[in-house]
Amino acid sequence: MQSVLLIHPPLVKPSEPPAGLARLAGALKRHQIACTVVDANLEGLLYLLNRRAFGAGSDAGDIDDTWTKRACRHLDAHLRLLRSRKGYISTDRYKRAVLDINRVLGKSVPADAVRLSLSDYEDRRRSPVRSPDLIAAAEMPADNPFFGYFKARFPLLPEKEQPSWIGFSLNYLSQALCCFAMIGFMREIFPAAKIVLGGGLVTSWMQRPDWRNPFEGLVDELIAGPGEAPLLAFLGVACNGTPAAPDYSVFPLPDYLSPGFILSYSASSGCYWRRCAFCPEKAEANAYRPVSDDHVINELAQWNVFHDPGKTTSPVLIHLLDNAIRPSLLRQMILNPPGIPWYGFARISKDLKDPEFCLALKRAGCAMLKLGIESGSQRVLDELEKGIDLKMAADALKTLHQAGIATYVYLLFGTPPEQEPDASQTLNFVIRHQEWIDFLNVAIFNLPAFGPDTEKLNTGDFYEGDLSLYRTFSHPSGWDRPKVRQFLDRVLKRHPAVAAILRRDPPYFTSNHAPFFWLYRYGT
Ligand code: SF4
């Protein structure tokens, strides 16, 4: 009999179970294939935190400073706080807990080699965008800071028999080096098992026009896009019927750093708009693959049936992972509320400036919408083909906020059409509409390595590496990265209106925890 082991490697924010593995686990269960799922990200982070606070200290063996000693002493209480509703009432208490936990984590590894935080992994010795470095990580798994965890955990995993397939889900660069260290270790302890690697990052790598597989001999199969059908095909099983419901019961739900189970759910992959210049969705020509509205509504309704506020298996929040929730689904959710608060990305549209529509969304459980407004310059938005009208965006922010839906606005600086006066217009947009902007994400533009828009620019290496997804470029108007960074640090972020909004942003967890402040503090 075949058995499958699925691993979610470090490091990503440990706030919710990974949706991709929940889908794979559901599909394998539907086809009666034995499957074990390990959230090695959550387990590994808790291992390092507990070892640092209560055990052997850091590998660096350094002497604790006052902050670290205090943070270690309060670790348990801080973890409990983040797992309870009370943790999201006072921003100051929340921030102290998160910063202390992050301090313990940072001090759990030798600082000269690796920098860990609750949302990122940086290895000073190896780069996640160089395939020789990833292969070296696999050859020397003991170099990885999570080695103590997986050396103890992985050999004990097979309950009855050795896994025939071991799958890794690799979605972010911050996971890549740990993922390959774990692959190398699995190769040693389960030499007969086949290794399969999939996830969002692998999909992006495989869509590069110059892609050639550098991992032959280490990884047996690579999967681009949704993994259910290819994985079943490797197992020699025909995929039957409609997609299986994701299975979240395979995860240790009470252990995540959130006040309850966050159901992360994709109602589509790709983007229905797919027109914004320089967006990876357009550059990679990713197909838009929606799960039908009816199917989404039925799946979410299943969770509502079991919704029992006392149970750890009942979701407290739905995180819709779509690049943009399509308007038809928003309307369907109004007609068929899932019975659980939810949030996700949406595009600015006429609907969102309609008070009746926003109040209906609120009644349907919408706690927060993430909105990519990007720029306060209409010329920049038009040249980027964002399809956003600034007047409409301003009206939508006000209407949503007044309806009791938190607005999380995303701004992007340093895009090719932007010049410094445009960036100042963006600042003015925030100042004018500060009352209606609850949270703010400020980012500097990264140029995708490939795509028709990239070809028009004078480009160079962003990170030196054969797997880099970005390139540097000479800005057509000289509005280069250092100038943009200076504007953000010295002007934008120092403006009292912007600073006040940024202070509300939950450190490290950002939008993953923001809805809880809205839901629990204001009781809306
Ligand atoms: S709406 Fe977002 S995901 Fe879609 S094309 Fe534009 S930037 Fe990309």
PDB file of N, CA and C in Angstrom, residues 273-358:
ATOM      1  N   TRP A 273      -8.471  39.771 -13.302  1.00  0.00           N
ATOM      2  CA  TRP A 273      -8.158  41.039 -13.986  1.00  0.00           C
ATOM      3  C   TRP A 273      -6.921  40.854 -14.886  1.00  0.00           C
ATOM      4  N   ARG A 274      -5.827  40.419 -14.303  1.00  0.00           N
ATOM      5  CA  ARG A 274      -4.579  40.064 -14.991  1.00  0.00           C
ATOM      6  C   ARG A 274      -4.140  41.083 -16.055  1.00  0.00           C
ATOM      7  N   ARG A 275      -4.315  42.377 -15.749  1.00  0.00           N
ATOM      8  CA  ARG A 275      -3.916  43.385 -16.743  1.00  0.00           C
ATOM      9  C   ARG A 275      -2.878  44.346 -16.202  1.00  0.00           C
ATOM     10  N   CYS A 276      -2.668  44.351 -14.880  1.00  0.00           N
ATOM     11  CA  CYS A 276      -1.763  45.354 -14.308  1.00  0.00           C
ATOM     12  C   CYS A 276      -0.343  45.101 -14.817  1.00  0.00           C
ATOM     13  N   ALA A 277       0.271  46.183 -15.350  1.00  0.00           N
ATOM     14  CA  ALA A 277       1.639  46.051 -15.859  1.00  0.00           C
ATOM     15  C   ALA A 277       2.547  45.592 -14.722  1.00  0.00           C
ATOM     16  N   PHE A 278       3.485  44.757 -15.030  1.00  0.00           N
ATOM     17  CA  PHE A 278       4.515  44.279 -14.103  1.00  0.00           C
ATOM     18  C   PHE A 278       4.005  43.333 -13.023  1.00  0.00           C
ATOM     19  N   CYS A 279       2.716  43.023 -13.000  1.00  0.00           N
ATOM     20  CA  CYS A 279       2.257  42.060 -11.993  1.00  0.00           C
ATOM     21  C   CYS A 279       2.720  40.664 -12.427  1.00  0.00           C
ATOM     22  N   PRO A 280       3.263  39.860 -11.491  1.00  0.00           N
ATOM     23  CA  PRO A 280       3.695  38.506 -11.875  1.00  0.00           C
ATOM     24  C   PRO A 280       2.567  37.684 -12.503  1.00  0.00           C
ATOM     25  N   GLU A 281       1.316  37.950 -12.112  1.00  0.00           N
ATOM     26  CA  GLU A 281       0.205  37.192 -12.709  1.00  0.00           C
ATOM     27  C   GLU A 281       0.142  37.423 -14.217  1.00  0.00           C
ATOM     28  N   LYS A 282       0.427  38.687 -14.613  1.00  0.00           N
ATOM     29  CA  LYS A 282       0.426  39.004 -16.053  1.00  0.00           C
ATOM     30  C   LYS A 282       1.735  38.524 -16.683  1.00  0.00           C
ATOM     31  N   ALA A 283       2.862  38.825 -16.009  1.00  0.00           N
ATOM     32  CA  ALA A 283       4.168  38.487 -16.583  1.00  0.00           C
ATOM     33  C   ALA A 283       4.295  36.978 -16.811  1.00  0.00           C
ATOM     34  N   GLU A 284       3.766  36.182 -15.856  1.00  0.00           N
ATOM     35  CA  GLU A 284       3.887  34.723 -15.982  1.00  0.00           C
ATOM     36  C   GLU A 284       2.736  34.135 -16.802  1.00  0.00           C
ATOM     37  N   ALA A 285       1.818  35.010 -17.237  1.00  0.00           N
ATOM     38  CA  ALA A 285       0.647  34.580 -18.020  1.00  0.00           C
ATOM     39  C   ALA A 285      -0.093  33.437 -17.320  1.00  0.00           C
ATOM     40  N   ASN A 286      -0.256  33.587 -16.013  1.00  0.00           N
ATOM     41  CA  ASN A 286      -0.952  32.534 -15.258  1.00  0.00           C
ATOM     42  C   ASN A 286      -2.432  32.509 -15.623  1.00  0.00           C
ATOM     43  N   ALA A 287      -2.934  31.322 -15.848  1.00  0.00           N
ATOM     44  CA  ALA A 287      -4.360  31.196 -16.180  1.00  0.00           C
ATOM     45  C   ALA A 287      -5.190  31.511 -14.942  1.00  0.00           C
ATOM     46  N   TYR A 288      -6.374  32.065 -15.172  1.00  0.00           N
ATOM     47  CA  TYR A 288      -7.308  32.268 -14.052  1.00  0.00           C
ATOM     48  C   TYR A 288      -8.150  31.003 -13.914  1.00  0.00           C
ATOM     49  N   ARG A 289      -8.036  30.377 -12.730  1.00  0.00           N
ATOM     50  CA  ARG A 289      -8.770  29.123 -12.511  1.00  0.00           C
ATOM     51  C   ARG A 289      -9.692  29.299 -11.312  1.00  0.00           C
ATOM     52  N   PRO A 290     -10.947  29.700 -11.560  1.00  0.00           N
ATOM     53  CA  PRO A 290     -11.854  29.876 -10.431  1.00  0.00           C
ATOM     54  C   PRO A 290     -12.477  28.550 -10.017  1.00  0.00           C
ATOM     55  N   VAL A 291     -12.678  28.385  -8.719  1.00  0.00           N
ATOM     56  CA  VAL A 291     -13.569  27.315  -8.248  1.00  0.00           C
ATOM     57  C   VAL A 291     -14.958  27.939  -8.388  1.00  0.00           C
ATOM     58  N   SER A 292     -15.951  27.214  -8.845  1.00  0.00           N
ATOM     59  CA  SER A 292     -17.242  27.865  -9.135  1.00  0.00           C
ATOM     60  C   SER A 292     -17.824  28.484  -7.862  1.00  0.00           C
ATOM     61  N   ASP A 293     -18.598  29.579  -8.058  1.00  0.00           N
ATOM     62  CA  ASP A 293     -19.217  30.251  -6.907  1.00  0.00           C
ATOM     63  C   ASP A 293     -20.002  29.251  -6.061  1.00  0.00           C
ATOM     64  N   ASP A 294     -20.787  28.392  -6.735  1.00  0.00           N
ATOM     65  CA  ASP A 294     -21.623  27.428  -5.995  1.00  0.00           C
ATOM     66  C   ASP A 294     -20.755  26.503  -5.156  1.00  0.00           C
ATOM     67  N   HIS A 295     -19.655  26.050  -5.737  1.00  0.00           N
ATOM     68  CA  HIS A 295     -18.789  25.123  -5.008  1.00  0.00           C
ATOM     69  C   HIS A 295     -18.178  25.809  -3.778  1.00  0.00           C
ATOM     70  N   VAL A 296     -17.737  27.049  -3.965  1.00  0.00           N
ATOM     71  CA  VAL A 296     -17.143  27.784  -2.834  1.00  0.00           C
ATOM     72  C   VAL A 296     -18.188  27.951  -1.729  1.00  0.00           C
ATOM     73  N   ILE A 297     -19.370  28.397  -2.127  1.00  0.00           N
ATOM     74  CA  ILE A 297     -20.426  28.641  -1.129  1.00  0.00           C
ATOM     75  C   ILE A 297     -20.747  27.338  -0.388  1.00  0.00           C
ATOM     76  N   ASN A 298     -20.826  26.230  -1.117  1.00  0.00           N
ATOM     77  CA  ASN A 298     -21.134  24.949  -0.465  1.00  0.00           C
ATOM     78  C   ASN A 298     -20.020  24.520   0.471  1.00  0.00           C
ATOM     79  N   GLU A 299     -18.778  24.704   0.038  1.00  0.00           N
ATOM     80  CA  GLU A 299     -17.666  24.288   0.911  1.00  0.00           C
ATOM     81  C   GLU A 299     -17.624  25.136   2.181  1.00  0.00           C
ATOM     82  N   LEU A 300     -17.793  26.445   2.015  1.00  0.00           N
ATOM     83  CA  LEU A 300     -17.749  27.304   3.208  1.00  0.00           C
ATOM     84  C   LEU A 300     -18.939  27.006   4.117  1.00  0.00           C
ATOM     85  N   ALA A 301     -20.079  26.650   3.514  1.00  0.00           N
ATOM     86  CA  ALA A 301     -21.263  26.338   4.314  1.00  0.00           C
ATOM     87  C   ALA A 301     -21.026  25.100   5.180  1.00  0.00           C
ATOM     88  N   GLN A 302     -20.208  24.176   4.689  1.00  0.00           N
ATOM     89  CA  GLN A 302     -19.931  22.973   5.501  1.00  0.00           C
ATOM     90  C   GLN A 302     -19.280  23.358   6.817  1.00  0.00           C
ATOM     91  N   TRP A 303     -18.447  24.383   6.755  1.00  0.00           N
ATOM     92  CA  TRP A 303     -17.796  24.810   7.999  1.00  0.00           C
ATOM     93  C   TRP A 303     -18.800  25.476   8.902  1.00  0.00           C
ATOM     94  N   ASN A 304     -19.758  26.179   8.303  1.00  0.00           N
ATOM     95  CA  ASN A 304     -20.783  26.846   9.096  1.00  0.00           C
ATOM     96  C   ASN A 304     -21.612  25.824   9.876  1.00  0.00           C
ATOM     97  N   VAL A 305     -21.925  24.691   9.216  1.00  0.00           N
ATOM     98  CA  VAL A 305     -22.726  23.649   9.868  1.00  0.00           C
ATOM     99  C   VAL A 305     -22.026  23.198  11.151  1.00  0.00           C
ATOM    100  N   PHE A 306     -20.696  23.094  11.070  1.00  0.00           N
ATOM    101  CA  PHE A 306     -19.966  22.597  12.238  1.00  0.00           C
ATOM    102  C   PHE A 306     -19.510  23.731  13.148  1.00  0.00           C
ATOM    103  N   HIS A 307     -19.909  24.948  12.794  1.00  0.00           N
ATOM    104  CA  HIS A 307     -19.420  26.089  13.563  1.00  0.00           C
ATOM    105  C   HIS A 307     -19.932  26.002  14.998  1.00  0.00           C
ATOM    106  N   ASP A 308     -19.006  25.851  15.904  1.00  0.00           N
ATOM    107  CA  ASP A 308     -19.361  25.749  17.312  1.00  0.00           C
ATOM    108  C   ASP A 308     -18.302  26.536  18.067  1.00  0.00           C
ATOM    109  N   PRO A 309     -18.654  27.721  18.551  1.00  0.00           N
ATOM    110  CA  PRO A 309     -17.649  28.616  19.103  1.00  0.00           C
ATOM    111  C   PRO A 309     -16.783  27.981  20.192  1.00  0.00           C
ATOM    112  N   GLY A 310     -17.259  26.921  20.825  1.00  0.00           N
ATOM    113  CA  GLY A 310     -16.476  26.314  21.898  1.00  0.00           C
ATOM    114  C   GLY A 310     -15.372  25.395  21.409  1.00  0.00           C
ATOM    115  N   LYS A 311     -15.407  25.020  20.150  1.00  0.00           N
ATOM    116  CA  LYS A 311     -14.500  23.977  19.658  1.00  0.00           C
ATOM    117  C   LYS A 311     -13.302  24.557  18.934  1.00  0.00           C
ATOM    118  N   THR A 312     -12.132  23.968  19.164  1.00  0.00           N
ATOM    119  CA  THR A 312     -10.939  24.478  18.488  1.00  0.00           C
ATOM    120  C   THR A 312     -10.975  24.181  16.992  1.00  0.00           C
ATOM    121  N   THR A 313     -11.821  23.238  16.573  1.00  0.00           N
ATOM    122  CA  THR A 313     -11.898  22.907  15.149  1.00  0.00           C
ATOM    123  C   THR A 313     -12.886  23.811  14.398  1.00  0.00           C
ATOM    124  N   SER A 314     -13.520  24.740  15.118  1.00  0.00           N
ATOM    125  CA  SER A 314     -14.429  25.670  14.444  1.00  0.00           C
ATOM    126  C   SER A 314     -13.648  26.905  14.026  1.00  0.00           C
ATOM    127  N   PRO A 315     -13.718  27.292  12.749  1.00  0.00           N
ATOM    128  CA  PRO A 315     -12.970  28.488  12.336  1.00  0.00           C
ATOM    129  C   PRO A 315     -13.489  29.740  13.035  1.00  0.00           C
ATOM    130  N   VAL A 316     -12.567  30.636  13.382  1.00  0.00           N
ATOM    131  CA  VAL A 316     -12.978  31.946  13.899  1.00  0.00           C
ATOM    132  C   VAL A 316     -12.892  32.997  12.797  1.00  0.00           C
ATOM    133  N   LEU A 317     -12.235  32.627  11.692  1.00  0.00           N
ATOM    134  CA  LEU A 317     -12.040  33.594  10.605  1.00  0.00           C
ATOM    135  C   LEU A 317     -11.736  32.818   9.327  1.00  0.00           C
ATOM    136  N   ILE A 318     -12.284  33.293   8.209  1.00  0.00           N
ATOM    137  CA  ILE A 318     -11.920  32.718   6.909  1.00  0.00           C
ATOM    138  C   ILE A 318     -10.973  33.698   6.215  1.00  0.00           C
ATOM    139  N   HIS A 319      -9.833  33.192   5.774  1.00  0.00           N
ATOM    140  CA  HIS A 319      -8.883  34.005   5.024  1.00  0.00           C
ATOM    141  C   HIS A 319      -8.990  33.590   3.558  1.00  0.00           C
ATOM    142  N   LEU A 320      -9.601  34.418   2.750  1.00  0.00           N
ATOM    143  CA  LEU A 320      -9.703  34.108   1.312  1.00  0.00           C
ATOM    144  C   LEU A 320      -8.386  34.509   0.648  1.00  0.00           C
ATOM    145  N   LEU A 321      -7.713  33.528   0.065  1.00  0.00           N
ATOM    146  CA  LEU A 321      -6.345  33.737  -0.410  1.00  0.00           C
ATOM    147  C   LEU A 321      -6.269  34.268  -1.840  1.00  0.00           C
ATOM    148  N   ASP A 322      -7.397  34.452  -2.480  1.00  0.00           N
ATOM    149  CA  ASP A 322      -7.413  34.871  -3.896  1.00  0.00           C
ATOM    150  C   ASP A 322      -6.637  36.173  -4.104  1.00  0.00           C
ATOM    151  N   ASN A 323      -6.012  36.304  -5.264  1.00  0.00           N
ATOM    152  CA  ASN A 323      -5.375  37.585  -5.607  1.00  0.00           C
ATOM    153  C   ASN A 323      -6.391  38.711  -5.601  1.00  0.00           C
ATOM    154  N   ALA A 324      -7.593  38.399  -6.017  1.00  0.00           N
ATOM    155  CA  ALA A 324      -8.694  39.368  -5.967  1.00  0.00           C
ATOM    156  C   ALA A 324      -9.996  38.550  -5.934  1.00  0.00           C
ATOM    157  N   ILE A 325     -10.810  38.784  -4.900  1.00  0.00           N
ATOM    158  CA  ILE A 325     -12.089  38.043  -4.837  1.00  0.00           C
ATOM    159  C   ILE A 325     -12.985  38.605  -5.938  1.00  0.00           C
ATOM    160  N   ARG A 326     -13.483  37.732  -6.810  1.00  0.00           N
ATOM    161  CA  ARG A 326     -14.248  38.235  -7.957  1.00  0.00           C
ATOM    162  C   ARG A 326     -15.595  38.797  -7.486  1.00  0.00           C
ATOM    163  N   PRO A 327     -16.110  39.823  -8.222  1.00  0.00           N
ATOM    164  CA  PRO A 327     -17.366  40.460  -7.814  1.00  0.00           C
ATOM    165  C   PRO A 327     -18.517  39.471  -7.680  1.00  0.00           C
ATOM    166  N   SER A 328     -18.588  38.467  -8.561  1.00  0.00           N
ATOM    167  CA  SER A 328     -19.728  37.533  -8.482  1.00  0.00           C
ATOM    168  C   SER A 328     -19.686  36.757  -7.164  1.00  0.00           C
ATOM    169  N   LEU A 329     -18.479  36.457  -6.681  1.00  0.00           N
ATOM    170  CA  LEU A 329     -18.389  35.708  -5.422  1.00  0.00           C
ATOM    171  C   LEU A 329     -18.776  36.603  -4.244  1.00  0.00           C
ATOM    172  N   LEU A 330     -18.384  37.884  -4.314  1.00  0.00           N
ATOM    173  CA  LEU A 330     -18.806  38.804  -3.243  1.00  0.00           C
ATOM    174  C   LEU A 330     -20.332  38.826  -3.168  1.00  0.00           C
ATOM    175  N   ARG A 331     -20.956  38.877  -4.336  1.00  0.00           N
ATOM    176  CA  ARG A 331     -22.430  38.924  -4.350  1.00  0.00           C
ATOM    177  C   ARG A 331     -23.023  37.618  -3.819  1.00  0.00           C
ATOM    178  N   GLN A 332     -22.410  36.509  -4.183  1.00  0.00           N
ATOM    179  CA  GLN A 332     -22.909  35.217  -3.688  1.00  0.00           C
ATOM    180  C   GLN A 332     -22.730  35.097  -2.175  1.00  0.00           C
ATOM    181  N   MET A 333     -21.648  35.680  -1.668  1.00  0.00           N
ATOM    182  CA  MET A 333     -21.429  35.592  -0.221  1.00  0.00           C
ATOM    183  C   MET A 333     -22.442  36.441   0.538  1.00  0.00           C
ATOM    184  N   ILE A 334     -22.898  37.524  -0.104  1.00  0.00           N
ATOM    185  CA  ILE A 334     -23.973  38.316   0.521  1.00  0.00           C
ATOM    186  C   ILE A 334     -25.254  37.479   0.591  1.00  0.00           C
ATOM    187  N   LEU A 335     -25.520  36.741  -0.486  1.00  0.00           N
ATOM    188  CA  LEU A 335     -26.754  35.929  -0.520  1.00  0.00           C
ATOM    189  C   LEU A 335     -26.642  34.688   0.362  1.00  0.00           C
ATOM    190  N   ASN A 336     -25.409  34.183   0.519  1.00  0.00           N
ATOM    191  CA  ASN A 336     -25.197  32.940   1.294  1.00  0.00           C
ATOM    192  C   ASN A 336     -24.043  33.150   2.273  1.00  0.00           C
ATOM    193  N   PRO A 337     -24.268  33.929   3.338  1.00  0.00           N
ATOM    194  CA  PRO A 337     -23.148  34.235   4.241  1.00  0.00           C
ATOM    195  C   PRO A 337     -22.562  32.962   4.841  1.00  0.00           C
ATOM    196  N   PRO A 338     -21.238  32.879   4.941  1.00  0.00           N
ATOM    197  CA  PRO A 338     -20.641  31.641   5.465  1.00  0.00           C
ATOM    198  C   PRO A 338     -20.839  31.460   6.973  1.00  0.00           C
ATOM    199  N   GLY A 339     -21.323  32.510   7.668  1.00  0.00           N
ATOM    200  CA  GLY A 339     -21.581  32.339   9.113  1.00  0.00           C
ATOM    201  C   GLY A 339     -20.328  32.494   9.951  1.00  0.00           C
ATOM    202  N   ILE A 340     -19.241  32.882   9.324  1.00  0.00           N
ATOM    203  CA  ILE A 340     -17.952  33.065   9.994  1.00  0.00           C
ATOM    204  C   ILE A 340     -17.369  34.347   9.399  1.00  0.00           C
ATOM    205  N   PRO A 341     -16.741  35.213  10.213  1.00  0.00           N
ATOM    206  CA  PRO A 341     -16.133  36.414   9.617  1.00  0.00           C
ATOM    207  C   PRO A 341     -15.077  36.035   8.587  1.00  0.00           C
ATOM    208  N   TRP A 342     -14.861  36.905   7.595  1.00  0.00           N
ATOM    209  CA  TRP A 342     -13.905  36.594   6.527  1.00  0.00           C
ATOM    210  C   TRP A 342     -13.246  37.870   6.015  1.00  0.00           C
ATOM    211  N   TYR A 343     -12.126  37.677   5.343  1.00  0.00           N
ATOM    212  CA  TYR A 343     -11.434  38.815   4.727  1.00  0.00           C
ATOM    213  C   TYR A 343     -10.609  38.339   3.545  1.00  0.00           C
ATOM    214  N   GLY A 344     -10.163  39.298   2.721  1.00  0.00           N
ATOM    215  CA  GLY A 344      -9.309  38.950   1.590  1.00  0.00           C
ATOM    216  C   GLY A 344      -9.083  40.176   0.716  1.00  0.00           C
ATOM    217  N   PHE A 345      -8.380  39.963  -0.397  1.00  0.00           N
ATOM    218  CA  PHE A 345      -8.116  41.035  -1.358  1.00  0.00           C
ATOM    219  C   PHE A 345      -9.324  41.228  -2.272  1.00  0.00           C
ATOM    220  N   ALA A 346      -9.665  42.486  -2.537  1.00  0.00           N
ATOM    221  CA  ALA A 346     -10.687  42.770  -3.551  1.00  0.00           C
ATOM    222  C   ALA A 346     -10.208  43.941  -4.387  1.00  0.00           C
ATOM    223  N   ARG A 347     -10.713  44.028  -5.606  1.00  0.00           N
ATOM    224  CA  ARG A 347     -10.392  45.187  -6.436  1.00  0.00           C
ATOM    225  C   ARG A 347     -11.419  46.280  -6.173  1.00  0.00           C
ATOM    226  N   ILE A 348     -10.946  47.529  -6.257  1.00  0.00           N
ATOM    227  CA  ILE A 348     -11.874  48.660  -6.141  1.00  0.00           C
ATOM    228  C   ILE A 348     -12.891  48.550  -7.284  1.00  0.00           C
ATOM    229  N   SER A 349     -14.174  48.625  -6.930  1.00  0.00           N
ATOM    230  CA  SER A 349     -15.208  48.560  -7.965  1.00  0.00           C
ATOM    231  C   SER A 349     -16.370  49.459  -7.540  1.00  0.00           C
ATOM    232  N   LYS A 350     -17.281  49.686  -8.479  1.00  0.00           N
ATOM    233  CA  LYS A 350     -18.450  50.538  -8.183  1.00  0.00           C
ATOM    234  C   LYS A 350     -19.222  49.995  -6.985  1.00  0.00           C
ATOM    235  N   ASP A 351     -19.319  48.666  -6.907  1.00  0.00           N
ATOM    236  CA  ASP A 351     -20.075  48.052  -5.804  1.00  0.00           C
ATOM    237  C   ASP A 351     -19.587  48.564  -4.446  1.00  0.00           C
ATOM    238  N   LEU A 352     -18.254  48.739  -4.329  1.00  0.00           N
ATOM    239  CA  LEU A 352     -17.688  49.054  -3.015  1.00  0.00           C
ATOM    240  C   LEU A 352     -17.942  50.503  -2.596  1.00  0.00           C
ATOM    241  N   LYS A 353     -18.479  51.316  -3.490  1.00  0.00           N
ATOM    242  CA  LYS A 353     -18.843  52.669  -3.033  1.00  0.00           C
ATOM    243  C   LYS A 353     -20.359  52.781  -2.809  1.00  0.00           C
ATOM    244  N   ASP A 354     -21.031  51.643  -2.896  1.00  0.00           N
ATOM    245  CA  ASP A 354     -22.475  51.610  -2.666  1.00  0.00           C
ATOM    246  C   ASP A 354     -22.726  51.235  -1.197  1.00  0.00           C
ATOM    247  N   PRO A 355     -23.290  52.171  -0.394  1.00  0.00           N
ATOM    248  CA  PRO A 355     -23.469  51.891   1.040  1.00  0.00           C
ATOM    249  C   PRO A 355     -24.297  50.631   1.302  1.00  0.00           C
ATOM    250  N   GLU A 356     -25.345  50.425   0.467  1.00  0.00           N
ATOM    251  CA  GLU A 356     -26.191  49.231   0.696  1.00  0.00           C
ATOM    252  C   GLU A 356     -25.376  47.956   0.500  1.00  0.00           C
ATOM    253  N   PHE A 357     -24.571  47.969  -0.565  1.00  0.00           N
ATOM    254  CA  PHE A 357     -23.753  46.784  -0.874  1.00  0.00           C
ATOM    255  C   PHE A 357     -22.762  46.527   0.269  1.00  0.00           C
ATOM    256  N   CYS A 358     -22.120  47.584   0.754  1.00  0.00           N
ATOM    257  CA  CYS A 358     -21.109  47.393   1.810  1.00  0.00           C
ATOM    258  C   CYS A 358     -21.751  46.944   3.118  1.00  0.00           C
TER     259      CYS A 358
END
